[in-house]
Coordinates of C-alpha atoms in Angstrom, one line a residue:
X40 CA -5.6 23.4 1.0
X41 CA -2.7 21.4 -0.3
X42 CA -2.8 17.7 -1.2
X43 CA -1.7 16.6 2.3
X44 CA -4.4 18.7 4.0
X45 CA -7.1 17.4 1.6
X46 CA -6.0 13.8 2.2
X47 CA -6.0 14.3 6.0
X48 CA -9.5 15.7 5.8
X49 CA -10.7 12.8 3.8
X50 CA -9.2 10.3 6.2
X51 CA -10.8 12.1 9.1
X52 CA -14.2 11.6 7.4
X53 CA -13.3 8.0 6.8
X54 CA -12.3 7.5 10.5
X55 CA -15.4 9.2 11.7
X56 CA -17.7 7.0 9.5
X57 CA -15.8 3.9 10.7
X58 CA -16.2 4.8 14.4
X59 CA -19.8 5.6 14.0
X60 CA -20.3 2.3 12.0
X61 CA -22.0 4.0 9.2
X62 CA -21.8 2.6 5.6
X63 CA -18.5 0.7 5.6
X64 CA -18.2 1.1 1.8
X65 CA -18.5 4.8 2.2
X66 CA -15.7 4.9 4.7
X67 CA -13.5 2.8 2.4
X68 CA -14.4 5.2 -0.5
X69 CA -13.0 8.1 1.5
X70 CA -9.9 6.2 2.4
X71 CA -9.4 5.3 -1.3
X72 CA -9.9 9.0 -2.3
X73 CA -7.4 10.1 0.3
X74 CA -4.8 7.7 -1.2
X75 CA -5.5 9.0 -4.7
X76 CA -5.0 12.6 -3.5
X77 CA -1.7 11.6 -1.8
X78 CA -0.5 9.9 -4.9
X79 CA -1.2 12.9 -7.2
X80 CA 1.9 14.6 -8.7
X81 CA 0.0 17.8 -9.3
X82 CA -1.9 20.1 -6.8
X83 CA -5.5 18.6 -6.5
X84 CA -6.7 22.1 -5.7
X85 CA -6.0 23.3 -9.3
X86 CA -8.1 20.4 -10.7
X87 CA -10.9 20.9 -8.2
X88 CA -11.1 24.6 -9.1
X89 CA -10.5 24.5 -12.8
X90 CA -11.2 20.9 -14.0
X91 CA -12.9 17.7 -13.1
X92 CA -11.4 15.9 -10.0
X93 CA -13.6 12.9 -10.7
X94 CA -11.3 12.0 -13.6
X95 CA -8.8 11.0 -10.9
X96 CA -9.0 7.3 -10.2
X97 CA -10.6 6.6 -6.8
X98 CA -12.6 9.8 -6.7
X99 CA -16.3 9.6 -7.6
X100 CA -18.9 12.3 -8.1
X101 CA -20.1 12.3 -4.4
X102 CA -16.6 12.8 -3.0
X103 CA -15.7 15.1 -5.8
X104 CA -18.6 17.3 -4.8
X105 CA -17.3 17.3 -1.2
X106 CA -13.9 18.3 -2.3
X107 CA -15.3 21.2 -4.3
X108 CA -17.3 22.3 -1.3
X109 CA -14.2 22.4 0.8
X110 CA -11.9 24.0 -1.7
X111 CA -14.2 26.4 -3.6
X112 CA -16.9 27.2 -1.1
X113 CA -14.8 26.9 2.1
X114 CA -17.7 24.9 3.5
X115 CA -16.5 22.3 6.0
X116 CA -19.9 21.5 7.5
X117 CA -19.6 17.8 6.7
X118 CA -16.4 17.6 8.7
X119 CA -17.8 19.7 11.5
X120 CA -21.0 17.7 11.8
X121 CA -19.1 14.4 11.9
X122 CA -16.7 15.6 14.5
X123 CA -19.6 16.7 16.6
X124 CA -20.9 13.2 16.7
X125 CA -17.6 11.7 17.9
X126 CA -16.7 11.5 21.6
X127 CA -15.4 14.9 22.6
X128 CA -12.0 13.5 23.4
X129 CA -11.8 11.2 20.3
X130 CA -8.8 12.8 18.6
X131 CA -6.8 12.6 21.8
X132 CA -7.8 9.1 22.5
X133 CA -6.6 7.8 19.1
X134 CA -3.1 8.9 20.1
X135 CA -3.0 6.2 22.7
X136 CA -0.8 3.3 21.3
X137 CA -2.7 0.1 21.0
X138 CA -6.1 1.7 21.2
X139 CA -7.6 0.9 17.8
X140 CA -11.1 1.6 16.4
X141 CA -12.7 -1.5 17.8
X142 CA -11.4 -0.9 21.3
X143 CA -12.4 2.7 21.1
X144 CA -15.9 1.8 20.3
X145 CA -16.0 -0.8 23.1
X146 CA -14.8 1.7 25.7
X147 CA -17.3 4.3 24.5
X148 CA -20.3 2.0 24.3
X149 CA -19.8 -0.3 27.2
X150 CA -18.2 2.1 29.7
X151 CA -19.2 5.5 28.3
X152 CA -15.6 6.7 28.0
X153 CA -15.2 9.8 25.9
X154 CA -11.7 11.1 26.7
X155 CA -8.3 10.0 28.0
X156 CA -9.2 11.5 31.4
X157 CA -12.2 9.1 31.5
X158 CA -10.0 6.3 30.4
X159 CA -7.4 7.0 33.1
X160 CA -10.2 7.1 35.8
X161 CA -11.6 3.8 34.5
X162 CA -8.2 2.1 34.6
X163 CA -7.6 3.3 38.1
X164 CA -11.1 2.2 39.2
X165 CA -10.6 -1.2 37.7
X166 CA -13.4 -0.9 35.3
X167 CA -11.3 -2.3 32.4
X168 CA -10.5 -5.5 34.2
X169 CA -12.1 -8.5 32.5
X170 CA -13.2 -6.4 29.5
X171 CA -12.7 -8.4 26.3
X172 CA -9.5 -7.5 24.5
X173 CA -7.9 -5.9 27.6
X174 CA -5.3 -7.9 29.4
X175 CA -3.8 -6.9 32.8
X176 CA -0.4 -6.3 31.1
X177 CA -2.0 -4.4 28.3
X178 CA -4.0 -2.2 30.7
X179 CA -0.9 -1.4 32.7
X180 CA 0.9 -0.4 29.5
X181 CA -2.1 1.6 28.4
X182 CA -2.1 3.6 31.7
X183 CA 1.5 4.7 31.0
X184 CA 0.6 5.7 27.5
X185 CA -2.5 7.6 28.7
X186 CA -0.3 9.6 31.1
X187 CA 2.1 10.4 28.3
X188 CA -0.8 11.6 26.1
X189 CA -2.1 13.8 28.9
X190 CA 1.5 15.2 29.3
X191 CA 1.6 16.1 25.6
X192 CA -1.3 18.5 25.9
X193 CA -0.4 22.0 24.8
X194 CA 2.5 20.8 22.6
X195 CA 2.6 20.7 18.8
X196 CA 4.8 19.1 16.2
X197 CA 7.2 21.2 14.2
X198 CA 5.4 20.8 10.9
X199 CA 2.0 21.8 12.4
X200 CA 3.5 24.8 14.1
X201 CA 5.4 26.0 11.1
X202 CA 2.4 25.6 8.8
X203 CA 0.2 27.7 11.1
X204 CA 3.1 30.2 11.6
X205 CA 3.5 30.6 7.9
X206 CA -0.3 31.1 7.5
X207 CA -0.3 33.8 10.1
X208 CA 2.8 35.5 8.6
X209 CA 1.1 35.5 5.2
X210 CA -2.1 36.9 6.6
X211 CA -0.3 39.7 8.4
X212 CA 2.0 40.5 5.5
X213 CA -1.0 40.7 3.1
X214 CA -2.3 43.4 5.5
X215 CA 0.9 45.4 4.9
X216 CA 2.7 44.5 8.1
X217 CA 6.4 43.6 8.5
X218 CA 6.5 40.4 10.5
X219 CA 9.4 38.1 11.7
X220 CA 9.2 34.7 13.4
X221 CA 11.1 34.3 16.7
X222 CA 11.4 32.0 19.6
X223 CA 11.4 28.2 19.4
X224 CA 9.6 28.2 16.0
X225 CA 12.5 30.2 14.6
X226 CA 15.0 27.8 16.2
X227 CA 13.1 24.8 14.9
X228 CA 12.6 22.7 18.0
X229 CA 11.0 19.3 17.6
X230 CA 7.9 20.2 19.6
X231 CA 6.5 23.6 20.1
X232 CA 4.3 25.2 22.8
X233 CA 3.6 28.5 21.0
X234 CA 4.4 30.7 18.0
X235 CA 6.0 34.1 18.6
X236 CA 6.1 36.8 16.0
X237 CA 7.6 40.3 16.0
X238 CA 5.7 43.0 14.1
X239 CA 7.0 46.4 13.2
X240 CA 5.0 49.0 15.0
X241 CA 4.0 51.8 12.7
X242 CA 0.9 53.7 11.8
X243 CA -2.2 51.5 11.6
X244 CA -0.2 48.4 12.6
X245 CA -2.2 47.7 15.8
X246 CA -5.5 47.9 14.0
X247 CA -4.3 45.6 11.2
X248 CA -3.1 43.0 13.7
X249 CA -6.3 43.1 15.6
X250 CA -8.3 42.7 12.4
X251 CA -6.2 39.8 11.2
X252 CA -6.2 37.8 14.4
X253 CA -9.8 38.7 15.2
X254 CA -11.0 37.4 11.9
X255 CA -9.6 33.8 12.3
X256 CA -12.6 31.5 12.3
X257 CA -12.9 29.6 15.6
X258 CA -10.1 31.7 17.2
X259 CA -10.1 33.6 20.5
X260 CA -8.2 36.9 20.3
X261 CA -6.9 39.0 23.2
X262 CA -4.6 42.0 23.8
X263 CA -2.2 42.6 26.6
X264 CA -0.5 46.0 26.3
X265 CA 1.6 46.0 23.2
X266 CA 1.2 42.3 22.5
X267 CA -1.7 40.3 21.0
X268 CA -2.6 36.6 21.4
X269 CA -4.6 34.2 19.3
X270 CA -5.8 30.8 20.7
X271 CA -7.5 28.3 18.5
X272 CA -8.8 24.9 19.6
X273 CA -6.9 23.0 16.9
X274 CA -3.8 25.3 16.3
X275 CA -0.7 26.3 18.0
X276 CA -1.2 29.5 20.1
X277 CA 0.2 32.7 18.5
X278 CA 1.7 35.7 20.2
X279 CA 2.4 38.9 18.3
X280 CA 4.8 41.4 19.9
X281 CA 4.7 45.0 18.5
X282 CA 8.2 46.5 18.2
X283 CA 9.5 49.9 17.3
X284 CA 11.9 50.0 14.3
X285 CA 15.0 50.7 16.4
X286 CA 14.3 47.8 18.8
X287 CA 13.2 45.2 16.2
X288 CA 16.7 43.6 15.7
X289 CA 17.6 43.6 19.4
X290 CA 14.2 42.1 20.2
X291 CA 14.7 39.4 17.6
X292 CA 18.1 38.5 19.1
X293 CA 16.8 38.4 22.7
X294 CA 13.7 36.4 21.9
X295 CA 15.2 33.9 19.5
X296 CA 17.9 32.1 21.5
X297 CA 17.2 29.7 24.4
X298 CA 17.4 31.2 27.9
X299 CA 20.8 29.5 28.3
X300 CA 22.1 30.9 25.0
X301 CA 20.9 34.4 25.9
X302 CA 22.5 34.1 29.4
X303 CA 25.9 33.1 27.8
X304 CA 25.6 36.0 25.3
X305 CA 24.9 38.6 28.0
X306 CA 27.8 37.3 30.1
X307 CA 30.1 37.6 27.2
X308 CA 28.8 41.0 26.5
X309 CA 29.5 42.2 30.1
X310 CA 33.1 41.2 29.7
X311 CA 33.3 43.4 26.5
X312 CA 31.3 46.3 27.9
X313 CA 28.4 45.4 25.6
X314 CA 24.8 45.5 26.9
X315 CA 22.1 43.8 24.9
X316 CA 18.4 44.2 25.8
X317 CA 15.1 44.0 24.1
X318 CA 15.1 47.7 23.7
X319 CA 18.6 48.1 22.2
X320 CA 22.3 47.6 22.2
X321 CA 25.0 49.8 23.9
X322 CA 28.7 49.7 24.3
X323 CA 30.2 51.4 27.4
X324 CA 27.0 53.3 27.8
X325 CA 26.8 54.5 24.2
X326 CA 23.8 53.3 22.1
X327 CA 24.9 51.3 19.1
X328 CA 22.6 51.1 16.1
X329 CA 22.5 47.6 14.6
X330 CA 21.1 46.6 11.2
X331 CA 21.0 42.9 11.8
X332 CA 21.9 40.2 14.3
X333 CA 25.3 39.7 12.8
X334 CA 26.2 43.2 14.1
X335 CA 25.3 42.1 17.6
X336 CA 27.4 38.9 17.4
X337 CA 30.3 41.0 16.0
X338 CA 30.1 43.2 19.1
X339 CA 30.3 40.1 21.2
X340 CA 33.4 39.0 19.2
X341 CA 31.5 36.1 17.7
X342 CA 30.5 35.0 14.2
X343 CA 26.8 35.0 13.3
X344 CA 25.1 32.0 14.8
X345 CA 22.1 30.7 12.9
X346 CA 18.9 30.6 14.9
X347 CA 18.7 26.8 15.0
X348 CA 22.0 26.4 16.8
X349 CA 21.2 28.8 19.6
X350 CA 20.5 26.3 22.3
X351 CA 23.0 27.3 25.0
X352 CA 25.7 24.6 24.5
X353 CA 29.3 25.3 25.2
X354 CA 30.3 24.4 21.7
X355 CA 28.3 27.4 20.4
X356 CA 30.9 29.8 22.0
X357 CA 34.1 27.8 21.5
X358 CA 36.9 29.4 19.4
X359 CA 36.8 28.0 15.9
X360 CA 33.1 27.6 15.8
X361 CA 33.0 29.8 12.7
X362 CA 34.8 27.0 10.9
X363 CA 31.9 24.6 11.5
X364 CA 29.2 27.1 10.8
X365 CA 30.2 27.7 7.2
X366 CA 29.9 24.0 6.5
X367 CA 26.5 23.3 8.1
X368 CA 24.4 21.3 5.8
X369 CA 21.8 23.1 3.7
X370 CA 19.0 21.9 1.3
X371 CA 21.2 23.0 -1.6
X372 CA 23.9 20.6 -0.5
X373 CA 21.7 17.5 -0.8
X374 CA 22.2 15.5 -4.0
X375 CA 20.3 12.4 -3.2
X376 CA 17.6 11.0 -0.9
X377 CA 17.3 7.7 0.9
X378 CA 14.6 5.8 2.8
X379 CA 11.8 6.1 0.3
X380 CA 8.8 3.7 0.2
X381 CA 6.6 2.8 -2.8
X382 CA 3.2 1.2 -3.2
X383 CA 4.9 -2.2 -3.2
X384 CA 4.8 -2.0 0.6
X385 CA 3.0 0.7 2.5
X386 CA 3.8 3.7 0.3
X387 CA 1.0 5.4 -1.7
X388 CA 2.7 5.9 -5.0
X389 CA 4.4 3.6 -7.5
X390 CA 8.2 3.5 -8.0
X391 CA 8.1 5.7 -11.1
X392 CA 6.1 8.4 -9.4
X393 CA 8.6 8.5 -6.4
X394 CA 11.5 8.7 -8.8
X395 CA 9.9 11.5 -10.9
X396 CA 9.1 13.4 -7.7
X397 CA 12.8 13.2 -6.7
X398 CA 13.9 14.4 -10.1
X399 CA 11.4 17.3 -9.9
X400 CA 13.0 18.4 -6.6
X401 CA 16.5 18.5 -8.2
X402 CA 18.0 15.3 -6.7
X403 CA 20.5 13.3 -8.7
X404 CA 19.8 9.9 -7.1
X405 CA 17.2 8.2 -4.9
X406 CA 17.4 5.1 -2.6
X407 CA 14.3 3.0 -2.5
X408 CA 13.8 1.0 0.7
X409 CA 10.4 -0.6 1.1
X410 CA 9.6 -2.7 4.1
X411 CA 11.0 -6.2 4.5
X412 CA 9.0 -9.4 4.6
X413 CA 8.6 -9.5 8.4
X414 CA 6.7 -6.2 8.3
X415 CA 3.5 -8.0 7.1
X416 CA 1.4 -5.1 8.6
X417 CA 3.1 -2.7 6.1
X418 CA 3.0 -5.0 3.1
X419 CA 6.6 -6.1 3.5
X420 CA 8.3 -7.5 0.3
X421 CA 8.8 -11.2 -0.2
X422 CA 12.1 -12.3 -1.7
X423 CA 10.2 -12.6 -5.0
X424 CA 8.8 -9.1 -4.7
X425 CA 12.2 -7.7 -3.9
X426 CA 13.7 -9.3 -7.0
X427 CA 10.8 -7.9 -9.2
X428 CA 11.4 -4.4 -7.8
X429 CA 15.1 -4.7 -8.4
X430 CA 14.4 -5.6 -12.1
X431 CA 12.2 -2.6 -12.4
X432 CA 14.9 -0.3 -10.9
X433 CA 17.5 -1.7 -13.3
X434 CA 15.2 -0.9 -16.2
X435 CA 14.6 2.6 -15.1
X436 CA 18.3 3.2 -14.6
X437 CA 18.9 2.1 -18.2
X438 CA 16.2 4.5 -19.4
X439 CA 17.9 7.5 -17.7
X440 CA 21.6 7.1 -17.1
X441 CA 21.8 10.6 -15.7
X442 CA 19.7 9.7 -12.6
X443 CA 20.5 6.8 -10.3
X444 CA 18.1 4.7 -8.4
X445 CA 19.7 2.6 -5.6
X446 CA 18.2 -0.7 -4.6
X447 CA 17.6 -1.0 -0.9
X448 CA 15.4 -2.4 1.8
X449 CA 14.2 -1.2 5.3
X450 CA 14.9 -4.5 7.0
X451 CA 13.3 -5.2 10.3
X452 CA 15.8 -5.8 13.2
X453 CA 14.4 -9.0 14.7
X454 CA 14.3 -9.4 18.5
X455 CA 17.6 -11.4 18.4
X456 CA 19.3 -8.6 16.4
X457 CA 19.3 -10.5 13.1
X458 CA 18.0 -8.9 9.9
X459 CA 15.0 -10.0 8.0
X460 CA 16.6 -11.6 5.0
X461 CA 19.5 -14.1 4.6
X462 CA 22.9 -12.8 3.5
X463 CA 22.6 -14.0 0.0
X464 CA 19.6 -11.7 -0.5
X465 CA 21.0 -8.7 1.3
X466 CA 24.3 -8.8 -0.6
X467 CA 22.3 -8.1 -3.9
X468 CA 21.2 -4.7 -2.6
X469 CA 23.0 -1.4 -2.7
X470 CA 22.1 -0.5 0.9
X471 CA 20.2 -1.8 3.9
X472 CA 18.4 0.4 6.5
X473 CA 18.0 -1.7 9.6
X474 CA 15.1 -0.6 11.8
X475 CA 13.3 -1.7 14.9
X476 CA 9.5 -2.0 14.3
X477 CA 8.4 -4.6 16.9
X478 CA 9.0 -5.8 20.4
X479 CA 9.8 -2.3 21.6
X480 CA 9.2 -3.1 25.3
X481 CA 12.5 -5.0 25.7
X482 CA 14.6 -3.9 28.6
X483 CA 17.5 -1.5 28.1
X484 CA 20.3 -4.1 28.0
X485 CA 18.4 -6.4 25.7
X486 CA 17.4 -3.6 23.3
X487 CA 20.9 -2.2 23.2
X488 CA 22.4 -5.7 22.5
X489 CA 19.7 -6.2 19.8
X490 CA 20.7 -3.0 17.9
X491 CA 24.4 -3.4 18.4
X492 CA 24.2 -6.9 16.9
X493 CA 22.4 -5.4 13.9
X494 CA 25.1 -2.8 13.6
X495 CA 27.7 -5.5 13.5
X496 CA 25.9 -7.3 10.6
X497 CA 28.2 -6.7 7.6
X498 CA 25.2 -5.9 5.4
X499 CA 23.8 -3.1 7.6
X500 CA 24.4 0.3 5.9
X501 CA 22.5 2.4 8.5
X502 CA 20.2 2.3 11.5
X503 CA 16.8 3.7 10.8
X504 CA 15.0 6.0 13.3
X505 CA 17.5 4.9 16.0
X506 CA 15.4 5.5 19.2
X507 CA 12.0 4.6 17.8
X508 CA 10.3 7.6 19.2
X509 CA 7.1 9.1 17.9
X510 CA 6.9 12.7 19.1
X511 CA 3.9 13.5 21.2
X512 CA 2.8 9.9 20.7
X513 CA 5.3 7.3 21.8
X514 CA 8.4 7.4 24.0
X515 CA 11.8 6.2 22.7
X516 CA 12.4 2.6 23.6
X517 CA 14.8 1.9 26.4
X518 CA 18.3 1.8 24.8
X519 CA 21.8 2.9 25.6
X520 CA 22.3 5.4 22.8
X521 CA 25.9 6.2 23.8
X522 CA 26.7 2.5 23.1
X523 CA 24.8 2.5 19.9
X524 CA 26.5 5.7 18.7
X525 CA 29.9 4.4 19.6
X526 CA 29.4 1.1 17.9
X527 CA 27.9 2.6 14.7
X528 CA 30.9 4.9 14.4
X529 CA 33.3 2.0 15.1
X530 CA 31.7 -0.2 12.5
X531 CA 31.3 2.5 9.8
X532 CA 27.5 2.2 9.9
X533 CA 25.6 5.4 9.2
X534 CA 22.8 6.6 11.5
X535 CA 19.5 8.0 10.1
X536 CA 18.1 11.4 10.9
X537 CA 14.5 10.5 10.1
X538 CA 13.0 13.7 8.9
X539 CA 9.4 12.8 9.4
X540 CA 8.0 15.4 11.8
X541 CA 6.7 12.7 14.1
X542 CA 10.2 11.2 14.5
X543 CA 13.1 13.7 13.9
X544 CA 15.2 10.8 15.1
X545 CA 18.3 10.8 15.6
X546 CA 17.9 13.3 18.3
X547 CA 20.0 16.4 17.4
X548 CA 21.6 16.3 20.9
X549 CA 23.4 13.1 19.9
X550 CA 24.7 14.2 16.5
X551 CA 27.9 16.0 17.7
X552 CA 29.1 12.9 19.6
X553 CA 28.5 10.6 16.6
X554 CA 30.1 13.0 14.0
X555 CA 33.1 13.6 16.3
X556 CA 33.8 9.9 16.2
X557 CA 33.8 10.0 12.4
X558 CA 30.2 8.9 11.9
X559 CA 28.0 9.8 8.9
X560 CA 24.3 10.7 9.0
X561 CA 21.7 10.5 6.3
X562 CA 18.8 12.9 6.4
X563 CA 15.9 10.7 5.3
X564 CA 12.3 11.7 4.7
X565 CA 10.9 8.2 5.3
X566 CA 8.6 9.2 2.4
X567 CA 5.5 7.3 1.6
X568 CA 4.1 9.8 -0.9
X569 CA 5.8 12.2 -3.4
X570 CA 5.0 15.2 -1.1
X571 CA 6.6 13.2 1.7
X572 CA 10.0 13.9 0.1
X573 CA 9.6 17.5 1.3
X574 CA 9.9 16.5 4.9
X575 CA 13.7 16.8 4.5
X576 CA 13.1 20.5 5.4
X577 CA 12.5 19.5 9.0
X578 CA 15.4 17.1 9.0
X579 CA 17.8 19.8 7.8
X580 CA 16.9 22.2 10.6
X581 CA 17.4 19.4 13.1
X582 CA 20.7 18.4 11.5
X583 CA 21.9 22.0 11.7
X584 CA 20.9 22.1 15.3
X585 CA 23.3 19.2 15.8
X586 CA 26.1 21.0 13.9
X587 CA 26.0 18.5 11.0
X588 CA 28.2 19.5 8.1
X589 CA 27.8 18.5 4.5
X590 CA 31.0 16.5 4.8
X591 CA 29.3 14.2 7.3
X592 CA 26.1 13.8 5.4
X593 CA 25.5 10.9 3.0
X594 CA 22.9 12.8 1.0
X595 CA 25.6 15.3 0.0
X596 CA 27.6 12.7 -1.9
X597 CA 27.2 12.0 -5.6
X598 CA 25.5 8.7 -6.5
X599 CA 28.6 6.7 -7.1
X600 CA 30.3 7.8 -3.9
X601 CA 27.1 7.4 -1.9
X602 CA 26.7 3.8 -3.2
X603 CA 30.3 3.0 -2.4
X604 CA 30.0 4.5 1.1
X605 CA 26.8 2.5 1.8
X606 CA 28.2 -0.8 0.6
X607 CA 31.8 -0.3 1.9
X608 CA 31.4 -2.9 4.6
X609 CA 30.7 -5.8 2.3
X610 CA 32.0 -4.8 -1.1

């Protein structure tokens, strides 16, 4: 278990204790321990296995013993027992926006509701009417949210799917199998219904696959001809296809692209006398051996298209596409990172730790942007706090002239479109990320005007998480994104591609339109912990899906040029 998984498990214990109204000090202790784990710069697992985890502030002997039981003994009975005492639909109910712990307890105790299905039935039956804390307007809004949550069933976020996919590939590889990811996981879609793997079929492969999948605790394994499936109540479903060596590459090609991309490829092949199927590739009836997918694209008269761009858009097949492909942004192109929070607002690590984490990951600069004062729920910075943080940044910049820290803020866009500090404060910063965090139920015209006004503010450097969506949790707010994209490009304001796996916002489908207008994007992790900086991996795959090149990416600039680009509108 890595630090994130340990922290998540500790928070789950804390939530369960809170819901069950057991010792409140115990619940807070688990929350504190989770924060300590998240703030650690080193793997907690190493200390648990070979040292004394109780030397870490916030972790006492009792919780230290629990951590050792999880990591060393692989004993999760504490978690299992607590989950068993929660309503059976608890973890789905907490996804409903506005349904906090107090309301969850009220619904469970007074109405006996244990799932979102129960909640929907109670809303439709009128049983929530008059219940303390539930207004008619709130109940109507909750019904829409409940229907959304029900609709999200069977879907998984990209990070969860990739994590499970990587675990399964490692397990199968350790058994001596050759395994390749395919399908939507390989393309890196935002949300994923299932993991598909191709496994080279050779002596003993079937037995090894059955053994690996069959040994997954809590999993349900099945076989259908030459394919195997694994279903787990908390994980993305897995399908393993067995492929002969000669058909492995064609099968990879056929199963990776979207149906539309494959249809376009097959049509192009027909015009050139090339037939591509899962079994193999032929030209004018003659079987053509292929060593990789690049060979197949060459037969189609095309450059190799990376998996993430194979979504079936016309631009994938246009002449000159190879000129764009060579410049698609990569992790190695990124020189700096923006939209980083510290413990001065709602982050879980101090400024120095976030800076050190950026240096350790090879970045040359970092942009700090804690929450602004209106975000009281996230510990937003007062003007005094912002000044104090700026002084600390200045001191760190003097200590290490080879690494640059940019002073910024994530400023709330207020309902009227103004920003959350006066101009004389904003002009002292290197950049301003303007974001919507409240009043998300405005109508389309009002929300569009709100964001457009923020774009026109001369101190706005970029718009953060432009649609406000939380994948598998909250819909985007109503807004005319075409108007937002057009105005941002016109005003020279960057748009954020928020790389947090629950956001992945800006939507990759909007990137080509913005970049074609001369717009620049920033791939931002929205990091609240050192490990959160690594979320850029998800942002990069989404950026590449949108054909984002390094030339149009703020992160790929050196510190001086990035600072100039971010401040160009008011310098």
